[in-house]
Coordinates of C-alpha atoms in Angstrom, one line a residue:
Chain A
M1 CA -51.9 -83.7 -22.8
T2 CA -53.8 -84.1 -19.6
D3 CA -50.8 -83.7 -17.3
V4 CA -49.9 -80.6 -19.1
I5 CA -53.3 -79.1 -18.4
A6 CA -53.2 -80.3 -14.8
R7 CA -49.9 -78.5 -14.3
L8 CA -50.9 -75.3 -16.0
E9 CA -54.4 -74.9 -14.6
P10 CA -54.5 -76.2 -11.1
Q11 CA -58.0 -74.9 -10.7
S12 CA -59.4 -76.8 -13.7
R13 CA -62.4 -79.0 -13.3
A14 CA -60.6 -82.3 -13.4
A15 CA -58.0 -81.2 -10.9
T16 CA -60.2 -79.7 -8.3
R17 CA -62.9 -82.4 -8.2
G18 CA -61.7 -85.6 -6.6
L19 CA -58.3 -86.8 -7.6
S20 CA -56.4 -85.1 -10.3
D21 CA -55.9 -87.0 -13.6
L22 CA -52.2 -87.0 -12.9
S23 CA -52.6 -88.7 -9.6
I24 CA -55.1 -91.2 -10.9
R25 CA -52.7 -92.1 -13.7
N26 CA -49.9 -92.6 -11.3
L27 CA -52.1 -94.5 -8.9
F28 CA -53.2 -96.9 -11.7
I29 CA -49.9 -97.4 -13.4
I30 CA -47.1 -97.2 -10.8
P31 CA -48.2 -100.2 -8.6
T32 CA -48.1 -102.5 -11.7
I33 CA -44.7 -101.2 -12.9
A34 CA -43.3 -101.4 -9.3
F35 CA -44.6 -104.9 -9.0
L36 CA -43.2 -106.1 -12.3
I37 CA -39.8 -104.5 -11.4
I38 CA -39.7 -106.2 -8.1
F39 CA -40.6 -109.6 -9.4
N40 CA -38.9 -109.5 -12.8
V41 CA -36.1 -107.0 -13.0
F42 CA -34.8 -107.5 -9.5
P43 CA -34.5 -111.3 -9.8
L44 CA -32.7 -110.8 -13.1
L45 CA -30.2 -108.5 -11.6
Y46 CA -29.7 -110.9 -8.8
S47 CA -29.1 -113.8 -11.1
L48 CA -26.7 -111.6 -13.2
W49 CA -24.6 -111.4 -10.0
T50 CA -24.8 -115.1 -9.3
S51 CA -23.8 -115.8 -12.9
F52 CA -20.4 -114.4 -12.1
T53 CA -20.0 -116.6 -9.1
D54 CA -19.5 -120.3 -8.3
F55 CA -22.6 -120.3 -6.0
R56 CA -24.4 -123.6 -5.4
A57 CA -27.8 -123.3 -3.8
S58 CA -27.5 -126.8 -2.3
T59 CA -24.7 -125.9 0.0
T60 CA -24.1 -123.1 2.6
A61 CA -20.7 -122.3 1.1
P62 CA -20.4 -118.6 0.3
A63 CA -20.3 -117.6 -3.3
N64 CA -16.9 -116.8 -4.8
W65 CA -16.6 -114.3 -7.6
V66 CA -15.3 -116.1 -10.7
G67 CA -15.8 -113.4 -13.3
L68 CA -16.5 -114.6 -16.8
A69 CA -15.5 -118.2 -16.1
N70 CA -19.0 -119.6 -16.2
Y71 CA -19.7 -118.0 -19.5
R72 CA -16.4 -119.2 -20.9
E73 CA -17.2 -122.7 -19.7
L74 CA -20.7 -122.7 -21.2
L75 CA -19.7 -121.3 -24.6
S76 CA -17.0 -123.8 -25.0
D77 CA -19.1 -126.8 -23.9
P78 CA -20.1 -129.0 -26.9
F79 CA -23.0 -130.4 -24.9
I80 CA -24.6 -127.0 -24.5
W81 CA -24.3 -126.4 -28.2
R82 CA -25.9 -129.8 -28.8
N83 CA -28.9 -128.6 -26.7
F84 CA -29.1 -125.5 -28.9
T85 CA -29.0 -127.6 -32.0
I86 CA -31.7 -129.9 -30.7
T87 CA -33.8 -126.9 -29.8
A88 CA -33.4 -125.4 -33.2
K89 CA -34.4 -128.6 -34.9
Y90 CA -37.4 -128.9 -32.6
V91 CA -38.5 -125.4 -33.3
L92 CA -38.1 -125.9 -37.0
I93 CA -40.1 -129.1 -37.1
S94 CA -42.9 -128.0 -34.8
V95 CA -43.4 -124.5 -36.2
T96 CA -43.4 -125.8 -39.8
G97 CA -45.9 -128.5 -38.9
Q98 CA -48.1 -126.0 -37.1
V99 CA -48.1 -123.6 -40.1
F100 CA -49.0 -126.4 -42.5
V101 CA -51.7 -128.0 -40.4
G102 CA -53.1 -124.7 -39.0
F103 CA -53.2 -122.8 -42.3
G104 CA -54.5 -125.9 -44.0
L105 CA -57.4 -126.2 -41.5
A106 CA -58.1 -122.5 -41.9
M107 CA -58.3 -122.8 -45.7
L108 CA -60.7 -125.7 -45.3
L109 CA -62.9 -123.8 -42.8
N110 CA -62.9 -120.6 -44.8
R111 CA -66.1 -121.6 -46.7
A112 CA -69.7 -122.3 -45.9
I113 CA -69.5 -125.4 -43.8
P114 CA -72.3 -126.7 -41.6
L115 CA -71.7 -126.2 -37.8
K116 CA -68.6 -124.0 -38.6
G117 CA -68.7 -122.2 -35.2
L118 CA -68.9 -125.4 -33.2
I119 CA -66.1 -127.0 -35.2
T120 CA -63.8 -124.0 -34.8
T121 CA -64.4 -124.1 -31.0
L122 CA -63.8 -127.8 -30.8
L123 CA -60.6 -127.4 -32.8
L124 CA -59.4 -124.8 -30.3
L125 CA -59.6 -127.2 -27.3
P126 CA -56.1 -128.7 -27.5
M127 CA -54.4 -125.3 -27.0
M128 CA -56.5 -124.5 -23.9
L129 CA -55.3 -127.6 -22.0
S130 CA -52.4 -128.0 -19.7
M131 CA -49.2 -128.9 -21.6
A132 CA -48.0 -131.0 -18.7
V133 CA -51.2 -133.1 -18.5
V134 CA -51.4 -133.3 -22.3
G135 CA -47.8 -134.6 -22.3
L136 CA -48.9 -137.2 -19.8
F137 CA -51.8 -138.5 -21.8
W138 CA -49.8 -138.6 -25.0
K139 CA -47.5 -140.9 -23.2
L140 CA -50.5 -143.2 -22.9
L141 CA -51.3 -142.8 -26.6
Y142 CA -47.6 -143.4 -27.7
D143 CA -47.2 -146.5 -25.5
P144 CA -45.6 -149.2 -27.7
S145 CA -47.7 -152.1 -26.3
F146 CA -51.2 -150.6 -25.7
G147 CA -51.1 -147.1 -27.2
I148 CA -53.9 -146.4 -29.7
I149 CA -51.5 -144.6 -32.1
N150 CA -49.6 -147.7 -33.0
Y151 CA -52.8 -149.6 -33.1
F152 CA -54.6 -147.3 -35.6
L153 CA -51.5 -146.8 -37.7
G154 CA -50.7 -150.5 -37.6
L155 CA -47.1 -149.9 -36.4
G156 CA -47.0 -152.9 -34.1
K157 CA -44.6 -152.3 -31.2
F158 CA -43.0 -149.1 -32.6
E159 CA -41.1 -147.2 -29.9
W160 CA -42.0 -143.5 -30.1
L161 CA -40.4 -142.2 -27.0
A162 CA -37.7 -144.7 -26.2
N163 CA -36.1 -144.5 -29.6
P164 CA -33.6 -141.6 -29.6
D165 CA -34.1 -140.9 -33.3
V166 CA -37.8 -140.6 -33.1
A167 CA -38.4 -139.1 -29.7
L168 CA -37.8 -135.5 -30.8
Y169 CA -40.4 -135.9 -33.6
A170 CA -42.8 -137.5 -31.1
V171 CA -42.4 -134.4 -28.8
A172 CA -42.9 -132.1 -31.8
I173 CA -46.0 -133.9 -32.9
V174 CA -47.6 -133.2 -29.5
D175 CA -46.6 -129.5 -30.0
I176 CA -48.1 -129.5 -33.5
W177 CA -51.3 -131.1 -32.2
M178 CA -51.6 -128.5 -29.4
W179 CA -50.7 -125.4 -31.3
S180 CA -51.9 -125.8 -34.9
P181 CA -55.3 -124.4 -33.7
F182 CA -53.5 -121.2 -32.7
V183 CA -52.1 -120.8 -36.2
M184 CA -55.6 -121.8 -37.6
L185 CA -57.2 -119.1 -35.5
L186 CA -55.0 -116.3 -36.7
S187 CA -55.1 -117.5 -40.3
L188 CA -58.9 -117.7 -40.2
A189 CA -59.0 -114.0 -39.1
G190 CA -56.6 -113.1 -41.8
L191 CA -58.5 -115.0 -44.5
S192 CA -61.8 -113.5 -43.5
A193 CA -60.3 -110.0 -43.9
V194 CA -59.4 -110.6 -47.6
P195 CA -61.8 -108.5 -49.6
K196 CA -64.3 -110.6 -51.6
H197 CA -64.2 -108.4 -54.7
L198 CA -60.6 -109.5 -55.3
Y199 CA -61.8 -113.1 -55.8
E200 CA -64.6 -112.0 -58.0
A201 CA -62.2 -110.0 -60.1
A202 CA -59.9 -113.1 -60.4
E203 CA -62.9 -115.2 -61.4
I204 CA -63.8 -112.8 -64.1
D205 CA -60.2 -113.0 -65.3
R206 CA -60.6 -116.8 -65.3
A207 CA -57.7 -117.1 -62.9
G208 CA -57.0 -120.7 -61.8
P209 CA -57.1 -121.7 -58.2
F210 CA -53.3 -121.7 -57.9
Y211 CA -53.0 -118.3 -59.3
T212 CA -55.7 -117.0 -56.9
F213 CA -54.0 -118.7 -53.9
F214 CA -50.5 -117.5 -54.6
R215 CA -51.3 -114.0 -55.9
I216 CA -54.3 -113.0 -53.7
T217 CA -54.8 -115.2 -50.7
L218 CA -51.3 -115.8 -49.5
P219 CA -49.9 -112.3 -49.8
L220 CA -52.8 -110.8 -47.9
V221 CA -52.7 -113.4 -45.1
A222 CA -48.9 -113.3 -44.9
P223 CA -48.6 -110.5 -42.3
I224 CA -50.9 -112.2 -39.8
L225 CA -49.4 -115.6 -40.5
M226 CA -46.0 -114.1 -39.8
I227 CA -47.2 -113.0 -36.3
A228 CA -48.4 -116.6 -35.7
I229 CA -45.0 -117.9 -36.8
I230 CA -43.0 -115.6 -34.6
F231 CA -45.2 -116.1 -31.6
R232 CA -45.0 -119.9 -32.0
T233 CA -41.2 -119.8 -32.6
M234 CA -40.8 -117.9 -29.4
E235 CA -42.9 -120.3 -27.4
A236 CA -41.3 -123.4 -29.0
F237 CA -37.9 -122.0 -28.0
K238 CA -39.0 -122.0 -24.4
T239 CA -40.6 -125.5 -24.5
F240 CA -40.3 -127.3 -21.2
D241 CA -43.5 -128.9 -19.9
H242 CA -44.6 -131.7 -22.3
A243 CA -41.0 -132.4 -23.5
Y244 CA -39.8 -132.9 -20.0
I245 CA -42.7 -135.3 -19.2
L246 CA -42.7 -137.2 -22.4
S247 CA -39.1 -138.1 -22.9
S248 CA -35.8 -138.3 -21.0
Q249 CA -33.8 -139.1 -24.1
P250 CA -30.6 -137.1 -24.6
T251 CA -31.8 -136.3 -28.1
T252 CA -34.9 -134.4 -26.7
E253 CA -33.0 -132.4 -24.2
L254 CA -34.1 -128.9 -25.1
I255 CA -32.5 -125.8 -23.7
A256 CA -35.1 -125.3 -21.0
I257 CA -34.8 -128.9 -19.9
R258 CA -31.0 -128.6 -19.7
L259 CA -31.3 -125.4 -17.8
Y260 CA -33.7 -126.9 -15.3
K261 CA -31.5 -129.9 -14.7
M262 CA -28.5 -127.7 -14.3
A263 CA -30.2 -125.4 -11.8
F264 CA -32.5 -127.7 -9.9
L265 CA -31.1 -131.2 -10.1
E266 CA -27.3 -130.5 -10.3
W267 CA -27.6 -127.3 -8.2
Q268 CA -25.0 -125.5 -10.2
T269 CA -26.7 -122.2 -9.5
G270 CA -23.9 -119.9 -10.7
L271 CA -23.3 -121.7 -13.9
S272 CA -27.0 -122.1 -14.6
S273 CA -27.5 -118.4 -14.1
A274 CA -25.0 -117.7 -16.7
F275 CA -26.7 -120.2 -19.0
A276 CA -30.0 -118.4 -18.3
Y277 CA -28.5 -115.1 -19.3
I278 CA -27.3 -116.5 -22.6
V279 CA -30.9 -117.8 -23.2
L280 CA -32.3 -114.5 -22.1
I281 CA -30.3 -112.6 -24.7
M282 CA -31.7 -114.9 -27.4
V283 CA -35.3 -114.5 -26.2
V284 CA -35.0 -110.8 -26.2
A285 CA -33.7 -110.9 -29.8
I286 CA -36.7 -113.0 -30.9
T287 CA -39.1 -110.8 -28.8
N288 CA -37.8 -107.7 -30.6
I289 CA -38.7 -109.1 -33.9
Y290 CA -42.1 -110.1 -32.6
V291 CA -43.0 -106.7 -31.3
K292 CA -41.8 -105.1 -34.5
Y293 CA -44.2 -107.2 -36.5
L294 CA -47.0 -106.9 -34.1
N295 CA -46.9 -103.1 -34.3
K296 CA -46.7 -103.2 -38.1
A297 CA -49.7 -105.5 -38.3
K298 CA -51.6 -103.4 -35.8
A299 CA -50.9 -100.2 -37.8
R300 CA -52.6 -101.7 -40.8
Chain B
M1 CA -68.6 -116.1 -55.1
S2 CA -71.0 -116.8 -57.9
E3 CA -74.4 -118.2 -57.2
V4 CA -74.3 -120.9 -59.8
K5 CA -71.9 -123.6 -58.9
T6 CA -70.1 -125.8 -61.3
R7 CA -69.9 -129.5 -60.6
G8 CA -66.2 -129.1 -59.7
E9 CA -67.0 -126.5 -57.1
V10 CA -69.7 -128.7 -55.5
F11 CA -67.2 -131.5 -55.4
A12 CA -64.5 -129.3 -53.9
N13 CA -66.9 -128.1 -51.2
R14 CA -67.9 -131.6 -50.3
A15 CA -64.2 -132.7 -50.2
A16 CA -63.4 -129.8 -47.9
I17 CA -66.3 -130.7 -45.5
A18 CA -65.1 -134.3 -45.4
A19 CA -61.5 -133.2 -44.8
V20 CA -62.7 -130.9 -41.9
F21 CA -64.5 -133.8 -40.3
V22 CA -61.5 -136.1 -40.6
A23 CA -59.3 -133.4 -39.1
L24 CA -61.8 -132.9 -36.3
I25 CA -61.8 -136.6 -35.5
V26 CA -58.0 -136.7 -35.5
M27 CA -57.6 -133.6 -33.3
L28 CA -60.2 -134.7 -30.8
T29 CA -59.3 -138.4 -30.5
P30 CA -56.6 -137.8 -27.8
I31 CA -59.1 -135.8 -25.7
Y32 CA -61.8 -138.3 -26.2
W33 CA -59.4 -141.1 -25.3
I34 CA -58.4 -139.6 -22.0
A35 CA -62.0 -138.8 -21.2
S36 CA -63.2 -142.4 -22.0
T37 CA -60.3 -144.0 -20.1
A38 CA -61.4 -142.1 -17.0
F39 CA -64.6 -144.1 -17.0
K40 CA -63.1 -147.5 -17.7
P41 CA -62.4 -150.1 -15.1
R42 CA -58.6 -150.7 -14.7
S43 CA -58.7 -154.0 -16.6
L44 CA -60.0 -152.3 -19.8
A45 CA -57.7 -149.2 -19.7
T46 CA -54.8 -150.7 -21.5
T47 CA -56.1 -153.4 -23.7
I48 CA -55.2 -154.2 -27.3
P49 CA -57.3 -153.9 -29.4
P50 CA -58.4 -150.8 -27.6
T51 CA -61.8 -151.1 -25.8
V52 CA -64.3 -148.7 -27.4
F53 CA -67.5 -150.1 -26.0
F54 CA -67.6 -150.7 -22.3
E55 CA -69.8 -150.2 -19.3
P56 CA -68.8 -146.8 -17.8
T57 CA -67.7 -146.9 -14.2
L58 CA -67.0 -144.2 -11.6
T59 CA -64.4 -146.3 -9.7
P60 CA -61.4 -144.4 -11.1
F61 CA -62.9 -141.2 -9.6
A62 CA -63.7 -142.8 -6.4
K63 CA -60.0 -144.1 -6.1
L64 CA -58.9 -140.5 -6.8
F65 CA -60.9 -139.1 -3.9
V66 CA -60.6 -141.7 -1.2
K67 CA -60.7 -139.8 2.0
R68 CA -58.0 -140.2 4.5
S69 CA -60.5 -140.5 7.3
Q70 CA -61.9 -143.7 5.8
L71 CA -58.6 -145.4 5.8
R72 CA -57.3 -148.4 7.6
Q73 CA -54.2 -149.6 9.3
P74 CA -50.6 -149.1 8.2
V75 CA -49.4 -152.0 5.9
E76 CA -46.3 -154.0 5.7
E77 CA -43.3 -152.8 3.7
D78 CA -43.4 -155.3 0.9
V79 CA -47.2 -155.1 0.4
Y80 CA -46.7 -151.3 0.2
A81 CA -43.9 -151.6 -2.3
A82 CA -45.9 -153.9 -4.6
A83 CA -49.0 -151.7 -4.6
P84 CA -49.8 -149.3 -7.4
W85 CA -49.3 -145.6 -6.7
W86 CA -52.9 -144.9 -5.9
E87 CA -53.0 -147.6 -3.3
Q88 CA -49.7 -146.5 -1.9
Q89 CA -51.2 -143.1 -1.6
I90 CA -54.1 -144.6 0.3
Y91 CA -51.6 -146.3 2.7
D92 CA -49.7 -143.0 3.1
D93 CA -53.0 -141.3 3.7
G94 CA -53.9 -144.1 6.1
E95 CA -51.1 -143.2 8.3
Q96 CA -51.9 -139.6 8.1
A97 CA -55.5 -140.6 9.0
V98 CA -54.4 -142.2 12.2
K99 CA -52.7 -138.9 13.1
N100 CA -55.6 -136.9 12.0
R101 CA -58.1 -138.9 14.0
K102 CA -56.3 -137.9 17.1
T103 CA -56.5 -134.2 16.2
G104 CA -60.1 -134.7 14.8
E105 CA -59.1 -133.3 11.4
I106 CA -60.7 -134.7 8.3
T107 CA -58.5 -134.2 5.3
S108 CA -58.9 -135.3 1.7
S109 CA -56.8 -137.3 -0.8
G110 CA -53.5 -136.1 -2.3
Y111 CA -55.3 -135.3 -5.6
A112 CA -58.1 -133.3 -3.9
D113 CA -55.5 -131.3 -2.0
R114 CA -53.6 -130.5 -5.2
Y115 CA -56.8 -129.6 -7.0
K116 CA -57.8 -127.3 -4.2
N117 CA -54.3 -125.7 -4.4
S118 CA -54.8 -125.2 -8.1
L119 CA -58.2 -123.5 -7.5
I120 CA -56.9 -121.2 -4.7
V121 CA -53.8 -120.1 -6.6
S122 CA -55.5 -119.6 -10.0
I123 CA -58.5 -117.8 -8.7
I124 CA -56.7 -115.3 -6.5
S125 CA -53.9 -114.6 -9.0
T126 CA -56.4 -114.1 -11.8
F127 CA -58.3 -111.6 -9.6
L128 CA -55.2 -109.7 -8.8
A129 CA -53.8 -109.7 -12.3
V130 CA -57.1 -108.7 -13.9
S131 CA -57.9 -105.9 -11.5
M132 CA -54.4 -104.4 -11.5
G133 CA -54.2 -105.0 -15.3
T134 CA -57.5 -103.2 -16.0
L135 CA -56.4 -100.1 -14.0
T136 CA -53.0 -100.0 -15.7
A137 CA -54.6 -100.5 -19.1
Y138 CA -56.9 -97.6 -18.4
G139 CA -54.0 -95.4 -17.3
F140 CA -52.1 -96.1 -20.5
S141 CA -55.2 -95.8 -22.7
R142 CA -56.5 -92.5 -21.4
F143 CA -53.6 -90.5 -20.1
R144 CA -50.3 -89.4 -21.6
V145 CA -47.5 -91.4 -20.1
P146 CA -44.0 -90.3 -20.9
G147 CA -42.2 -93.1 -22.8
E148 CA -45.5 -95.0 -23.1
N149 CA -44.3 -97.5 -25.8
D150 CA -41.2 -98.2 -23.8
W151 CA -43.2 -99.0 -20.7
L152 CA -45.7 -101.1 -22.6
F153 CA -42.8 -103.0 -24.2
F154 CA -41.2 -103.5 -20.8
I155 CA -44.5 -104.9 -19.4
L156 CA -44.8 -107.3 -22.3
S157 CA -41.2 -108.3 -22.1
T158 CA -41.6 -109.6 -18.6
R159 CA -43.8 -112.3 -20.1
M160 CA -41.4 -113.3 -22.7
L161 CA -38.8 -114.8 -20.3
P162 CA -38.7 -118.6 -20.2
P163 CA -40.0 -119.6 -16.7
V164 CA -36.8 -121.5 -16.0
V165 CA -34.7 -118.3 -16.4
V166 CA -36.7 -116.4 -13.8
A167 CA -37.1 -119.5 -11.6
I168 CA -33.5 -119.7 -10.5
P169 CA -33.2 -116.3 -8.7
M170 CA -36.9 -116.5 -7.6
F171 CA -36.1 -119.8 -5.9
L172 CA -33.3 -118.3 -4.0
M173 CA -35.3 -115.2 -3.0
Y174 CA -38.3 -117.3 -2.0
R175 CA -36.2 -119.6 0.1
A176 CA -34.7 -116.6 1.8
V177 CA -38.0 -115.0 2.7
G178 CA -40.0 -118.2 3.4
L179 CA -42.3 -118.0 0.3
Y180 CA -41.1 -121.4 -1.0
D181 CA -43.9 -123.9 -1.2
T182 CA -46.5 -121.5 -0.1
H183 CA -49.8 -120.4 -1.8
A184 CA -48.8 -116.8 -1.5
G185 CA -45.5 -117.5 -3.3
L186 CA -47.2 -119.1 -6.3
I187 CA -50.0 -116.4 -6.3
I188 CA -47.4 -113.7 -6.6
L189 CA -45.6 -115.4 -9.4
Y190 CA -48.7 -116.1 -11.4
T191 CA -49.9 -112.6 -10.9
A192 CA -46.7 -111.2 -12.2
F193 CA -46.8 -113.6 -15.1
N194 CA -50.4 -112.7 -16.1
L195 CA -50.3 -109.0 -15.3
S196 CA -48.4 -108.1 -18.5
F197 CA -50.9 -110.2 -20.5
A198 CA -53.9 -108.5 -18.8
V199 CA -52.5 -105.0 -19.4
W200 CA -52.1 -105.7 -23.1
I201 CA -55.4 -107.3 -23.7
M202 CA -57.4 -104.8 -21.6
K203 CA -55.7 -101.9 -23.3
G204 CA -57.0 -103.2 -26.6
F205 CA -60.6 -103.4 -25.1
I206 CA -60.5 -100.0 -23.4
D207 CA -59.0 -98.3 -26.4
E208 CA -62.2 -99.2 -28.2
I209 CA -64.5 -97.6 -25.7
P210 CA -65.1 -94.0 -27.0
R211 CA -63.5 -91.3 -24.8
E212 CA -66.7 -89.2 -25.4
Y213 CA -68.6 -91.4 -22.9
E214 CA -66.3 -90.4 -20.0
E215 CA -66.1 -86.8 -21.2
A216 CA -69.9 -86.6 -21.2
A217 CA -69.9 -88.0 -17.6
L218 CA -67.2 -85.5 -16.5
V219 CA -69.3 -82.6 -17.9
D220 CA -72.3 -84.0 -15.9
G221 CA -70.3 -83.6 -12.8
Y222 CA -68.8 -87.0 -12.3
T223 CA -65.2 -87.2 -11.0
R224 CA -62.7 -89.1 -13.1
L225 CA -62.9 -92.1 -10.7
Q226 CA -66.7 -92.1 -10.8
A227 CA -66.6 -92.0 -14.6
F228 CA -64.2 -94.9 -14.7
W229 CA -66.2 -96.9 -12.2
K230 CA -69.7 -96.2 -13.7
I231 CA -69.0 -95.7 -17.4
V232 CA -65.8 -97.4 -18.5
L233 CA -65.9 -100.5 -16.3
P234 CA -69.4 -101.7 -17.4
E235 CA -68.4 -101.1 -21.0
A236 CA -65.3 -103.2 -20.5
L237 CA -67.0 -106.0 -18.8
T238 CA -66.9 -108.6 -21.6
G239 CA -63.3 -107.8 -22.1
I240 CA -62.6 -108.2 -18.4
A241 CA -64.4 -111.6 -18.5
A242 CA -62.4 -112.8 -21.5
T243 CA -59.1 -111.6 -19.9
A244 CA -60.0 -113.3 -16.6
V245 CA -60.7 -116.6 -18.3
L246 CA -57.5 -116.5 -20.3
C247 CA -55.4 -115.6 -17.2
F248 CA -57.2 -118.3 -15.2
I249 CA -56.4 -120.9 -17.9
V250 CA -52.7 -119.9 -17.9
A251 CA -52.4 -120.0 -14.1
W252 CA -54.4 -123.3 -14.0
N253 CA -52.2 -125.0 -16.5
E254 CA -48.8 -123.6 -15.3
Y255 CA -46.3 -126.4 -14.7
A256 CA -42.7 -125.2 -14.6
F257 CA -43.0 -122.7 -11.7
A258 CA -45.2 -125.1 -9.8
L259 CA -42.6 -127.8 -10.2
M260 CA -39.7 -125.6 -9.1
M261 CA -41.4 -123.5 -6.4
T262 CA -43.4 -126.1 -4.5
S263 CA -42.9 -129.4 -2.9
R264 CA -46.0 -130.6 -1.2
N265 CA -47.9 -128.0 0.8
A266 CA -48.8 -125.7 -2.1
Q267 CA -48.2 -128.0 -5.0
T268 CA -50.8 -127.7 -7.8
A269 CA -52.2 -130.5 -9.9
P270 CA -50.0 -130.1 -13.1
P271 CA -46.8 -131.3 -11.5
Y272 CA -48.6 -133.8 -9.3
I273 CA -50.6 -135.8 -11.9
P274 CA -47.6 -136.7 -14.1
S275 CA -45.5 -137.5 -11.0
Q276 CA -47.8 -140.4 -10.3
V277 CA -46.8 -142.3 -13.4
G278 CA -43.3 -142.9 -12.3
S279 CA -42.6 -146.5 -11.5
G280 CA -44.3 -149.9 -12.0
L281 CA -47.6 -150.3 -13.9
P282 CA -49.6 -147.1 -13.5
D283 CA -53.3 -147.3 -13.1
W284 CA -54.1 -145.4 -16.3
S285 CA -57.8 -145.1 -15.6
V286 CA -57.1 -143.3 -12.3
I287 CA -54.6 -141.0 -14.0
A288 CA -57.1 -140.4 -16.8
A289 CA -59.7 -139.5 -14.2
G290 CA -57.4 -137.0 -12.6
A291 CA -56.5 -135.5 -16.0
F292 CA -60.2 -135.4 -17.0
L293 CA -61.3 -133.6 -13.9
F294 CA -58.4 -131.2 -14.4
L295 CA -59.3 -130.4 -18.0
L296 CA -63.0 -130.1 -17.4
P297 CA -63.1 -126.4 -16.2
V298 CA -61.0 -125.2 -19.1
A299 CA -63.1 -127.1 -21.6
I300 CA -66.3 -125.5 -20.1
F301 CA -64.8 -122.0 -20.1
T302 CA -63.6 -122.4 -23.7
F303 CA -67.0 -123.4 -24.8
L304 CA -68.8 -120.6 -22.9
L305 CA -66.5 -117.8 -24.0
R306 CA -65.6 -119.0 -27.4
N307 CA -66.5 -115.7 -29.1
H308 CA -64.5 -113.5 -26.8
L309 CA -61.4 -115.7 -26.6
L310 CA -60.5 -115.1 -30.2
R311 CA -59.7 -111.4 -29.7
G312 CA -58.1 -111.9 -26.3
M313 CA -55.7 -114.6 -27.6
S314 CA -54.4 -112.4 -30.4
F315 CA -53.6 -109.4 -28.3
G316 CA -56.3 -107.5 -30.2
A317 CA -54.3 -108.0 -33.4
I318 CA -57.6 -109.2 -34.9
R319 CA -60.8 -107.2 -34.8
K320 CA -63.9 -109.2 -34.9

């Protein structure tokens, strides 16, 4: 609207006094977009090129064009598929855990409870902390000989992180601890938006608590819970920090960790760029679902 | 809900309160444990049964901040190898101190340097991201932008990339132009990372400021820029503060880029603290002290801004 006016009436108030709206808009928006293009799009194009080469950043050898060989190698590598399987399992465990714990906490808090504001804030603390540092101190808590988890649960010298079968769960537990508050936060907002008269009507109809929960509460909170699930799925898919610090088991090698090792420890720059592209396509797919739901929920 | 409560409802309420307190204890124990370990002498940090009552000491913090200028002679190789990491660091720093004494420089401990790096990088990148983000959000909120939704999606999508994916080409570019292991390099990365977030949150806040305020100012003879500066910005101040804190927390806690883009000079605390656990028997009370000091600013911000964080964290999906 404004740029149309500015074009049609160059003598209009807004156009003659100070900068025109059109130039203010450009001045405000273009630097940001240019900045993001330079630091996001350009590197991606650059790595698209390296993904078709055998380049290694640790040598000075020039890069040779190898076409789709990197992609072919990755997609036929069973170890890479294992990384994807591990990641899928990890995402499933941690997101499910977060939904149960987070939504459960929100249900508990959604009533008149003394010190509710303070409790909610305290429960938010884990998600504000550094995942790397959190990973580090969970290492202390998980320690088989002096960790307090084994002590309080009476597990003796149970190995959390050194046992390949348990390590992935141990990593997921940390993720659940950190991010359940996020699900709780969104669920609380969803719960508080459920109109009170629906519950009153249910009470008059002598509906039981299960009926009320499954027919009123859950359907009305579902959209916002969905946002929380998609957001957490996306983040869990990218998990690197605490998983990398907590465990070096092959059973906890998530995609991001494999990618990091390939790129920065083995220096297979070309191959890892191709890997990054495969991951990128997956993230874009998840993101699309996310934005679709976000817009839907905002439109309500 | 009805005023008169049945016995069942009273019981349900009490059970819920009890459950909330149990959950609170479970959720906060890890944080409490790291905080209390930071005040324990080394001998009590890893005892079984765990030490709950003890005389708090500040020794771990002192070890963390030993200044290079206070340090002594170089040590022999085997003494060095047998020492725990913090002592090795003191020895390393001791050699550095000898060099520094010649140049007259007073430097601080490895931890203090990394903490300072974290502060520099987080504060500057937050300032840049929030100021650019606010202007851009205003642009999108108030003017017609061709393909507005596509641009906003593009801005958001830059944040969705896993850091490792972007890090490979960024590393090559940074190495080529000399930004590797520099503060400027990390600041640029974190600004790019937070900018998309800042635009989205600020757009939510600015959309809620009535356009009539500016239109009235324009009629009164303000220019568009003056109206933005004097009317919109003051109205958006709480939103800006919340956005700034969230961006600061993200930059402050960032680990992956810091790990891949720095080695020593510009390294921040998140990759540094865990790297000290490596070999031998770590001094957990010193590590806990480092972690505690690192978590402190975030804990304080969370508490001070608790009411605004809620909206910011949900991209304005929730209206409070």
